[in-house]
Every structure is written in structure tokens, then in C-alpha cells.
């Protein structure tokens, strides 16, 4: 794995940038420091890896901006051994950040090419997660219920099936809105039919799309 002192230095700067933008959770900042983001991008684009911006990863999708990854992760409030369902594997970068926090991660991607690439790449650099090719709208009922659910694509509405796969006391973080802008929404399941909702600012994600794509 090519992760040099220079890369680590760039990551240290990225962590400070993300901290200055308001991320306070030291565990999340440490995870951003540990994950070699440049390895998630094609070699020609390495110089963009430690800028705080989203970047195309093929198939019309993006690797999320590090600040956004840190913000969602902080809101999710992951604990060691938390059982986490991620919808939208994409590059697998967010998956790796969740693994660094000690979570047991299940992740779903609807595009076969991204699913295959992320699964083999994360395995090759030593992250253990469970990967699924499928429609994240459906969640993964046979593996649930989950302590945490993280959706990394913009949803038109909150999928009922995901809510139902949350443990009591569990937390879901999901950007909700139209294709131009989504509100980061945090949902806490208080009881069988009781959910608390809070809103945490506006973001722009690629859309959550129903069904899977070959
Ligand atoms: N977490 C990713 C972000 C990827 S962008 C990263 O760190 O790189 C969002 C991803 O969600 C895209 O790869 C897209 O294909 C995927 N996606 C969109 N709708 C989906 C659905 N219904 N089920 C699973 N994945 C979905």
C-alpha cells in the first residue's frame, strides 16, 4: 500500500481543515486521519484526494467530501461494535471511516461495478465489512435490526423499510430533499412507532435511486 509520510502530512492538514469547519468528535477526526483517501481515487487524481471536496469515481457517482463524511459520521454517533447499515457504498471511503471507529458495517450499493470495486479494494487494504449489491431502499432485514443506519445519497423521502430496521434507541442519518438540495436529517427511534427527527443543515448528494443497476 503506497501511503507515504507526504500523504500522512496532507491528511493531517485535511483533518485540521475539517476541524476548523466545526467537526469536534476526536474519534471521527482520527478516523479521517487514518483512512488513505488517495487510494480510493484513480491514480491520475491523487492530487485531489486531500482537498476537502467531492470527486467523481465513475458510473456518474462521487466520493463524498471529507467534511460531509465527518459530519454524517459525527451525527451518527457510532460506538465500538455498533451494527451499522450503510446505503450507498460508492468508493467505500465512508465504509472505511466507519470500520476505523470499530463498527460492524453492512453496506449496500445499487451499481454492480462500484460494488465489486469497493468490496475487493477494501478487503485488499484490510478493512472488513459486509458488502451487498442491491437496492438500499429495501435495507437488509435479514441482517437487522441495526444500531445505526447511514444513507449517503439524497433521498426524496425517508424509506419506511429503513426506519423499521432500526433498533429502539437506534439512530439513522439521511439527507432528505429534492435533487438540488437535501436537509441532513437525524432520526432516533424512541419506541415501536415513535421517532424523533432533527434537522442539521443543507447538503447536496447524488440521488438515492430505486432498484439496482447492472
Ligand atoms: N459513501 C460513498 C458515497 C457515494 S455516492 C463514498 O464514500 O464514496 C452515493 C452512492 O449511493 C452511489 O454510489 C450510488 O450508486 C449509491 N446509491 C444510490 N441509490 C442507491 C440505492 N437505492 N441503493 C444502494 N445504493 C444506492
XYZ file of N, CA and C and ligand atoms in Angstrom:
668
model
N 0.856 -1.204 0.000
C 0.000 0.000 0.000
C 0.886 1.246 0.000
N 0.697 2.122 -0.948
C 1.512 3.337 -1.039
C 0.880 4.455 -0.216
N 1.287 4.508 1.050
C 0.794 5.572 1.921
C 2.017 6.190 2.601
N 2.525 7.265 2.008
C 3.808 7.831 2.430
C 3.638 8.864 3.548
N 4.783 9.346 4.047
C 4.750 10.431 5.031
C 4.098 11.670 4.429
N 4.350 11.848 3.135
C 3.755 13.010 2.463
C 2.221 12.920 2.480
N 1.699 11.732 2.197
C 0.242 11.543 2.243
C -0.287 11.799 3.648
N 0.453 11.292 4.642
C 0.014 11.478 6.033
C 0.010 12.962 6.405
N 1.008 13.675 5.921
C 1.069 15.118 6.170
C -0.119 15.834 5.552
N -0.448 15.456 4.334
C -1.603 16.067 3.658
C -2.888 15.754 4.426
N -2.948 14.538 4.969
C -4.141 14.132 5.732
C -4.246 14.909 7.039
N -3.090 15.162 7.648
C -3.068 15.941 8.892
C -3.678 17.328 8.602
N -3.286 17.927 7.470
C -3.830 19.246 7.099
C -5.335 19.161 6.836
N -5.737 18.079 6.181
C -7.168 17.899 5.887
C -7.961 17.808 7.189
N -7.418 17.075 8.162
C -8.089 16.944 9.456
C -8.256 18.320 10.102
N -7.214 19.150 10.026
C -7.315 20.489 10.628
C -8.367 21.325 9.901
N -8.439 21.178 8.582
C -9.436 21.916 7.807
C -10.855 21.506 8.222
N -11.054 20.208 8.364
C -12.369 19.677 8.735
C -12.715 20.096 10.178
N -11.697 20.101 11.050
C -11.898 20.547 12.426
C -12.315 22.025 12.452
N -11.638 22.837 11.638
C -11.957 24.270 11.601
C -13.360 24.540 11.067
N -13.881 23.599 10.293
C -15.250 23.763 9.774
C -16.294 23.303 10.792
N -15.837 22.816 11.952
C -16.804 22.552 13.033
C -16.914 21.122 13.512
N -16.099 20.199 12.978
C -16.170 18.812 13.478
C -15.354 18.725 14.771
N -15.995 18.238 15.831
C -15.350 18.249 17.155
C -15.020 16.861 17.686
N -15.668 15.857 17.141
C -15.503 14.492 17.656
C -14.104 13.972 17.288
N -13.257 13.839 18.306
C -11.862 13.449 18.058
C -11.751 12.062 17.431
N -12.681 11.190 17.770
C -12.636 9.835 17.188
C -12.891 9.884 15.688
N -13.798 10.766 15.296
C -14.098 10.920 13.863
C -12.893 11.545 13.154
N -12.291 12.554 13.768
C -11.125 13.211 13.155
C -9.965 12.220 13.016
N -9.801 11.372 14.018
C -8.740 10.354 13.975
C -9.000 9.359 12.828
N -10.262 9.015 12.640
C -10.603 8.080 11.547
C -10.307 8.726 10.187
N -10.607 10.017 10.055
C -10.299 10.728 8.791
C -8.773 10.740 8.582
N -8.032 10.867 9.687
C -6.575 10.850 9.575
C -6.069 9.474 9.140
N -6.739 8.440 9.583
C -6.221 7.085 9.321
C -6.526 6.568 7.911
N -7.672 6.940 7.337
C -8.066 6.314 6.062
C -7.342 6.992 4.889
N -6.580 6.203 4.110
C -5.800 6.753 2.998
C -6.690 7.087 1.785
N -7.304 8.279 1.828
C -8.323 8.626 0.818
C -7.771 8.591 -0.605
N -6.461 8.868 -0.759
C -5.911 8.896 -2.124
C -6.009 7.540 -2.807
N -6.027 6.472 -2.023
C -6.102 5.135 -2.625
C -7.502 4.817 -3.150
N -8.489 5.633 -2.796
C -9.867 5.416 -3.257
C -10.127 6.112 -4.588
N -9.093 6.817 -5.083
C -9.266 7.565 -6.327
C -8.309 7.038 -7.378
N -8.661 7.212 -8.660
C -7.770 6.746 -9.714
C -6.442 7.504 -9.627
N -5.357 6.819 -10.016
C -4.016 7.373 -9.773
C -3.835 8.800 -10.319
N -4.433 9.103 -11.464
C -4.273 10.437 -12.053
C -4.847 11.556 -11.194
N -5.692 11.211 -10.236
C -6.411 12.249 -9.482
C -5.945 12.383 -8.038
N -4.807 11.738 -7.738
C -4.331 11.700 -6.356
C -4.181 13.098 -5.763
N -3.819 14.059 -6.617
C -3.604 15.412 -6.069
C -4.900 16.038 -5.534
N -6.030 15.467 -5.889
C -7.301 15.994 -5.366
C -7.738 15.302 -4.070
N -7.024 14.243 -3.715
C -7.519 13.371 -2.635
C -7.624 14.086 -1.298
N -6.709 15.020 -1.039
C -6.720 15.659 0.276
C -7.203 17.101 0.238
N -7.947 17.420 -0.824
C -8.711 18.659 -0.828
C -10.076 18.313 -0.244
N -10.661 19.269 0.451
C -11.959 18.979 1.067
C -13.067 19.172 0.042
N -13.119 18.242 -0.913
C -14.166 18.312 -1.931
C -14.567 16.917 -2.403
N -15.798 16.851 -2.939
C -16.263 15.589 -3.520
C -15.519 15.391 -4.842
N -15.485 14.151 -5.332
C -14.775 13.914 -6.588
C -15.416 12.747 -7.342
N -15.478 12.828 -8.704
C -16.090 11.729 -9.467
C -15.337 10.406 -9.309
N -16.075 9.312 -9.159
C -15.445 7.981 -9.042
C -15.897 7.042 -10.154
N -16.546 7.594 -11.209
C -17.059 6.753 -12.281
C -18.503 6.386 -12.039
N -19.160 5.863 -13.070
C -20.572 5.469 -13.018
C -21.462 6.658 -12.621
N -21.007 7.890 -12.881
C -21.804 9.072 -12.555
C -21.904 9.343 -11.064
N -21.027 8.715 -10.257
C -21.112 8.863 -8.803
C -19.898 9.606 -8.262
N -19.959 9.974 -6.993
C -18.849 10.727 -6.402
C -18.414 10.102 -5.078
N -17.148 10.344 -4.726
C -16.691 10.083 -3.360
C -17.046 11.347 -2.600
N -17.729 11.199 -1.464
C -18.231 12.368 -0.741
C -17.089 13.248 -0.245
N -17.411 14.515 -0.036
C -16.462 15.474 0.531
C -16.068 15.017 1.948
N -14.790 15.080 2.301
C -14.388 14.631 3.647
C -15.179 15.314 4.768
N -15.440 16.611 4.638
C -16.224 17.293 5.679
C -17.609 16.638 5.830
N -18.224 16.321 4.709
C -19.564 15.718 4.735
C -19.511 14.332 5.375
N -18.485 13.561 5.046
C -18.307 12.236 5.648
C -18.148 12.387 7.165
N -17.307 13.347 7.571
C -17.072 13.569 9.001
C -18.360 14.041 9.687
N -19.094 14.916 9.022
C -20.326 15.459 9.603
C -21.370 14.357 9.801
N -21.565 13.538 8.775
C -22.544 12.440 8.887
C -22.108 11.442 9.960
N -20.803 11.165 9.985
C -20.295 10.175 10.945
C -20.461 10.689 12.370
N -20.186 11.972 12.567
C -20.336 12.567 13.905
C -21.797 12.497 14.354
N -22.705 12.845 13.448
C -24.140 12.802 13.777
C -24.609 11.387 14.099
N -23.993 10.419 13.425
C -24.405 9.023 13.588
C -24.034 8.497 14.979
N -22.975 9.074 15.569
C -22.576 8.718 16.933
C -22.308 7.211 17.068
N -21.344 6.756 16.261
C -21.023 5.326 16.208
C -20.204 4.910 17.424
N -20.519 3.762 17.981
C -19.725 3.194 19.079
C -18.992 1.971 18.566
N -17.975 1.551 19.334
C -17.284 0.302 19.009
C -18.311 -0.821 18.973
N -18.255 -1.669 17.963
C -19.144 -2.819 17.776
C -20.576 -2.434 17.377
N -20.854 -1.139 17.153
C -22.186 -0.779 16.639
C -22.419 -1.535 15.333
N -23.646 -1.993 15.171
C -24.018 -2.668 13.921
C -24.588 -1.593 13.003
N -23.862 -1.296 11.913
C -24.210 -0.151 11.070
C -24.581 -0.614 9.661
N -25.707 -0.115 9.165
C -26.069 -0.336 7.768
C -25.785 0.957 7.008
N -24.957 0.847 5.958
C -24.692 2.000 5.096
C -25.384 1.784 3.757
N -26.112 2.785 3.297
C -26.748 2.710 1.964
C -25.971 3.627 1.036
N -25.392 3.049 -0.034
C -24.582 3.820 -0.982
C -23.101 3.642 -0.706
N -22.569 2.455 -1.015
C -21.155 2.157 -0.753
C -20.239 3.080 -1.535
N -20.580 3.319 -2.808
C -19.762 4.166 -3.681
C -18.326 3.681 -3.713
N -17.396 4.561 -3.368
C -15.965 4.216 -3.365
C -15.590 3.331 -2.185
N -16.439 3.323 -1.138
C -16.094 2.592 0.083
C -15.362 3.461 1.104
N -15.165 4.745 0.795
C -14.425 5.622 1.721
C -15.158 5.768 3.060
N -16.453 6.072 2.982
C -17.234 6.209 4.217
C -17.262 4.879 4.986
N -17.336 3.789 4.246
C -17.322 2.455 4.863
C -16.058 2.282 5.696
N -14.917 2.685 5.117
C -13.631 2.550 5.812
C -13.605 3.411 7.070
N -14.168 4.626 6.986
C -14.210 5.503 8.161
C -15.032 4.841 9.271
N -16.137 4.222 8.930
C -16.973 3.530 9.921
C -16.208 2.348 10.527
N -15.468 1.620 9.686
C -14.658 0.490 10.193
C -13.607 0.984 11.169
N -12.983 2.122 10.864
C -11.956 2.682 11.761
C -12.529 2.960 13.151
N -13.820 3.283 13.218
C -14.468 3.570 14.504
C -14.869 2.299 15.244
N -14.572 1.151 14.648
C -14.842 -0.113 15.314
C -16.239 -0.655 15.069
N -16.945 -0.064 14.089
C -18.304 -0.533 13.781
C -18.263 -1.837 12.990
N -19.361 -2.585 13.109
C -19.542 -3.768 12.256
C -20.415 -3.289 11.105
N -19.833 -3.180 9.916
C -20.505 -2.463 8.836
C -21.085 -3.397 7.775
N -22.345 -3.132 7.431
C -23.029 -3.780 6.307
C -23.310 -2.669 5.315
N -22.890 -2.831 4.058
C -23.050 -1.727 3.117
C -23.652 -2.200 1.796
N -24.557 -1.396 1.255
C -25.298 -1.784 0.036
C -25.022 -0.771 -1.079
N -24.788 -1.284 -2.286
C -24.594 -0.417 -3.459
C -25.460 -0.949 -4.607
N -26.103 -0.031 -5.338
C -27.003 -0.457 -6.414
C -26.290 -0.604 -7.759
N -25.054 -0.114 -7.876
C -24.323 -0.251 -9.141
C -23.279 -1.353 -9.006
N -23.440 -2.378 -9.845
C -22.612 -3.571 -9.699
C -21.112 -3.258 -9.776
N -20.735 -2.396 -10.719
C -19.313 -2.109 -10.914
C -18.691 -1.498 -9.643
N -19.421 -0.560 -9.025
C -18.905 0.077 -7.803
C -18.860 -0.921 -6.653
N -19.894 -1.751 -6.568
C -19.957 -2.783 -5.520
C -18.736 -3.697 -5.595
N -18.424 -4.175 -6.801
C -17.299 -5.107 -6.983
C -15.981 -4.425 -6.640
N -15.833 -3.198 -7.147
C -14.574 -2.471 -6.936
C -14.348 -2.170 -5.443
N -15.385 -1.654 -4.785
C -15.229 -1.273 -3.374
C -14.961 -2.507 -2.513
N -15.690 -3.587 -2.789
C -15.512 -4.799 -1.988
C -14.080 -5.316 -2.083
N -13.552 -5.437 -3.303
C -12.213 -6.011 -3.409
C -11.161 -5.024 -2.905
N -11.389 -3.733 -3.129
C -10.391 -2.758 -2.671
C -10.323 -2.698 -1.140
N -11.466 -2.606 -0.492
C -11.437 -2.519 0.982
C -10.805 -3.760 1.605
N -11.140 -4.924 1.025
C -10.509 -6.155 1.523
C -8.997 -6.075 1.370
N -8.549 -5.549 0.211
C -7.103 -5.536 -0.077
C -6.338 -4.619 0.874
N -6.998 -3.590 1.425
C -6.258 -2.730 2.370
C -6.648 -3.040 3.830
N -7.341 -4.157 4.026
C -7.503 -4.677 5.385
C -8.757 -4.263 6.128
N -9.737 -3.661 5.440
C -10.992 -3.323 6.131
C -11.997 -4.442 5.942
N -12.595 -4.863 7.060
C -13.579 -5.945 6.989
C -14.978 -5.361 7.112
N -15.740 -5.459 6.027
C -17.141 -5.047 6.056
C -17.898 -6.081 5.238
N -19.218 -6.068 5.316
C -20.022 -6.994 4.527
C -20.693 -6.195 3.413
N -20.461 -6.595 2.172
C -20.919 -5.841 1.008
C -22.108 -6.513 0.338
N -23.063 -5.713 -0.082
C -24.212 -6.241 -0.816
C -24.434 -5.430 -2.083
N -24.796 -6.148 -3.133
C -25.238 -5.499 -4.368
C -26.755 -5.546 -4.331
N -27.400 -4.396 -4.257
C -28.859 -4.410 -4.169
C -29.416 -3.017 -3.991
N -30.706 -2.978 -3.705
C -31.410 -1.705 -3.557
C -31.514 -1.339 -2.076
N -30.780 -0.288 -1.707
C -30.743 0.139 -0.310
C -32.083 0.608 0.232
N -33.036 0.939 -0.654
C -34.387 1.287 -0.191
C -34.988 0.160 0.633
N -34.574 -1.067 0.299
C -35.130 -2.248 0.967
C -34.412 -2.542 2.279
N -33.245 -1.916 2.469
C -32.435 -2.244 3.633
C -31.924 -3.671 3.541
N -31.662 -4.292 4.696
C -31.210 -5.696 4.755
C -31.886 -6.349 5.952
N -33.211 -6.600 5.843
C -33.957 -7.081 7.004
C -33.368 -8.341 7.642
N -32.799 -9.227 6.821
C -32.303 -10.480 7.404
C -31.054 -10.268 8.264
N -30.390 -9.116 8.116
C -29.195 -8.821 8.928
C -29.511 -7.829 10.057
N -30.722 -7.245 10.034
C -31.089 -6.244 11.018
C -31.591 -6.878 12.299
N -32.119 -6.103 13.257
C -32.153 -4.637 13.205
C -30.772 -4.031 13.489
N -30.605 -2.765 13.109
C -29.311 -2.092 13.199
C -29.301 -1.029 14.295
N -28.092 -0.828 14.872
C -27.920 0.266 15.840
C -27.903 1.611 15.124
N -27.361 1.581 13.921
C -27.205 2.821 13.160
C -27.487 2.539 11.674
N -28.112 3.518 11.007
C -28.282 3.432 9.549
C -27.817 4.760 8.961
N -26.939 4.666 7.966
C -26.396 5.871 7.330
C -26.688 5.816 5.837
N -27.402 6.829 5.341
C -27.692 6.902 3.906
C -26.787 7.981 3.311
N -26.003 7.607 2.277
C -25.033 8.553 1.718
C -25.435 9.017 0.323
N -26.757 8.986 0.042
C -27.298 9.538 -1.204
C -28.569 10.303 -0.810
N -28.926 11.285 -1.630
C -30.055 12.163 -1.288
C -31.398 11.476 -1.546
N -32.227 11.383 -0.491
C -33.500 10.656 -0.598
C -34.672 11.625 -0.763
N -35.601 11.266 -1.643
C -36.816 12.065 -1.817
C -37.689 12.007 -0.576
N -37.698 10.827 0.043
C -38.410 10.696 1.325
C -37.696 9.636 2.157
N -38.060 9.531 3.427
C -37.380 8.562 4.292
C -37.981 7.178 4.049
N -37.189 6.217 3.565
C -37.743 4.890 3.279
C -38.256 4.206 4.558
N -39.542 3.838 4.541
C -40.174 3.205 5.712
C -39.446 1.929 6.114
N -38.981 1.184 5.101
C -38.319 -0.092 5.415
C -37.035 0.121 6.204
N -36.367 1.237 5.959
C -35.146 1.519 6.730
C -35.511 1.867 8.173
N -36.562 2.687 8.341
C -36.992 3.029 9.704
C -37.305 1.766 10.510
N -37.951 0.823 9.841
C -38.394 -0.382 10.557
C -37.216 -1.296 10.906
N -36.040 -1.065 10.279
C -34.871 -1.912 10.570
C -33.937 -1.295 11.611
N -34.416 -0.197 12.223
C -33.646 0.475 13.266
C -34.021 -0.111 14.631
N -33.002 -0.390 15.462
C -33.290 -0.849 16.835
C -33.926 0.290 17.630
N -34.652 -0.037 18.669
C -35.111 1.007 19.601
C -33.868 1.630 20.232
N -33.820 2.958 20.216
C -32.614 3.657 20.674
C -31.619 3.891 19.545
N -31.905 3.317 18.380
C -31.012 3.447 17.221
C -31.136 4.792 16.521
N -30.140 5.082 15.697
C -30.057 6.382 15.026
C -29.888 6.184 13.522
N -30.656 6.965 12.750
C -30.462 6.988 11.287
C -30.119 8.403 10.867
N -29.141 8.517 9.951
C -28.794 9.821 9.387
C -29.016 9.728 7.889
N -29.798 10.663 7.354
C -30.198 10.586 5.941
C -30.448 11.995 5.393
N -29.839 12.311 4.232
C -30.138 13.591 3.600
C -31.468 13.495 2.844
N -32.409 14.389 3.148
C -33.753 14.292 2.565
C -34.102 15.575 1.821
N -34.536 15.426 0.554
C -34.943 16.607 -0.199
C -35.060 16.290 -1.679
N -35.038 17.347 -2.525
C -35.093 17.102 -3.975
C -33.662 16.993 -4.508
N -33.514 16.899 -5.850
C -32.178 16.626 -6.377
C -31.222 17.815 -6.210
N -31.745 19.022 -5.981
C -30.865 20.194 -5.857
C -30.296 20.366 -4.456
N -31.041 19.926 -3.463
C -30.646 20.236 -2.091
C -31.368 19.308 -1.110
N -30.628 18.830 -0.132
C -31.245 17.948 0.878
C -30.919 18.449 2.288
N -31.833 18.205 3.192
C -31.638 18.565 4.591
C -31.121 17.336 5.333
N -29.992 17.502 6.025
C -29.458 16.369 6.777
C -30.386 16.095 7.962
N -30.945 14.894 7.970
C -31.961 14.567 8.959
C -31.454 13.445 9.859
N -31.640 13.635 11.165
C -31.231 12.613 12.142
C -32.491 12.091 12.810
N -32.640 10.789 12.772
C -33.841 10.155 13.298
C -33.436 9.228 14.437
N -34.092 9.370 15.576
C -33.832 8.466 16.700
C -35.102 7.665 16.936
N -34.966 6.353 16.967
C -36.142 5.518 17.245
C -36.346 5.422 18.748
N -37.443 5.976 19.212
C -37.710 6.029 20.654
C -38.536 4.839 21.126
N -39.293 4.267 20.208
C -40.139 3.134 20.564
C -40.667 2.509 19.281
N -41.541 1.524 19.411
C -42.046 0.800 18.247
C -42.513 1.759 17.140
N -43.347 2.733 17.502
C -43.868 3.674 16.496
C -43.489 5.112 16.801
N -42.446 5.290 17.575
C -42.086 6.647 17.995
C -40.696 7.015 17.485
N -40.652 8.060 16.663
C -39.388 8.506 16.078
C -39.217 10.003 16.318
N -38.014 10.409 16.710
C -37.693 11.834 16.859
C -36.896 12.278 15.638
N -37.208 13.438 15.110
C -36.498 13.943 13.929
C -35.818 15.265 14.273
N -34.554 15.426 13.885
C -33.916 16.740 13.982
C -33.234 17.036 12.642
N -33.095 18.341 12.325
C -32.501 18.740 11.041
C -31.161 19.432 11.270
N -30.219 19.173 10.362
C -28.832 19.601 10.585
C -28.192 20.226 9.351
N -28.878 21.118 8.692
C -28.275 21.876 7.593
C -28.461 21.252 6.225
N -28.064 22.012 5.219
C -28.318 21.619 3.834
C -27.059 21.087 3.157
N -27.264 20.071 2.342
C -26.169 19.412 1.621
C -26.647 19.047 0.217
N -25.693 18.682 -0.648
C -26.074 18.178 -1.974
C -25.391 16.829 -2.202
N -26.210 15.798 -2.349
C -25.719 14.443 -2.618
C -26.211 13.990 -3.991
N -25.567 12.948 -4.545
C -26.158 12.300 -5.716
C -27.436 11.605 -5.227
N -28.419 11.422 -6.122
C -29.712 10.914 -5.654
C -29.721 9.433 -5.256
N -30.561 9.136 -4.258
C -30.886 7.759 -3.913
C -31.901 7.300 -4.967
N -31.553 6.221 -5.677
C -32.370 5.779 -6.802
C -32.938 4.401 -6.479
N -34.226 4.196 -6.800
C -34.836 2.880 -6.515
C -34.353 1.827 -7.503
N -34.247 0.610 -7.035
C -33.874 -0.517 -7.903
C -32.370 -0.594 -8.076
N -31.883 -1.744 -8.613
C -30.447 -1.856 -8.816
C -30.105 -1.803 -10.289
N -28.840 -1.550 -10.564
C -28.396 -1.351 -11.934
C -27.209 -2.249 -12.198
N -27.234 -2.953 -13.357
C -26.156 -3.887 -13.694
C -24.861 -3.187 -13.900
N -20.402 6.675 0.693
C -19.882 6.921 -0.628
C -20.689 7.981 -1.350
C -21.075 7.516 -2.663
S -22.249 8.487 -3.542
C -18.409 7.224 -0.599
O -17.862 7.466 0.485
O -17.758 7.189 -1.641
C -23.757 7.585 -3.223
C -23.819 6.159 -3.720
O -25.155 5.696 -3.456
C -23.595 5.962 -5.202
O -22.551 5.043 -5.390
C -24.932 5.397 -5.713
O -24.771 4.453 -6.770
C -25.489 4.772 -4.459
N -26.944 4.570 -4.445
C -27.920 5.388 -4.921
N -29.152 4.853 -4.710
C -28.941 3.657 -4.075
C -29.810 2.620 -3.604
N -31.136 2.684 -3.735
N -29.246 1.549 -3.006
C -27.896 1.439 -2.851
N -27.030 2.389 -3.290
C -27.540 3.478 -3.890
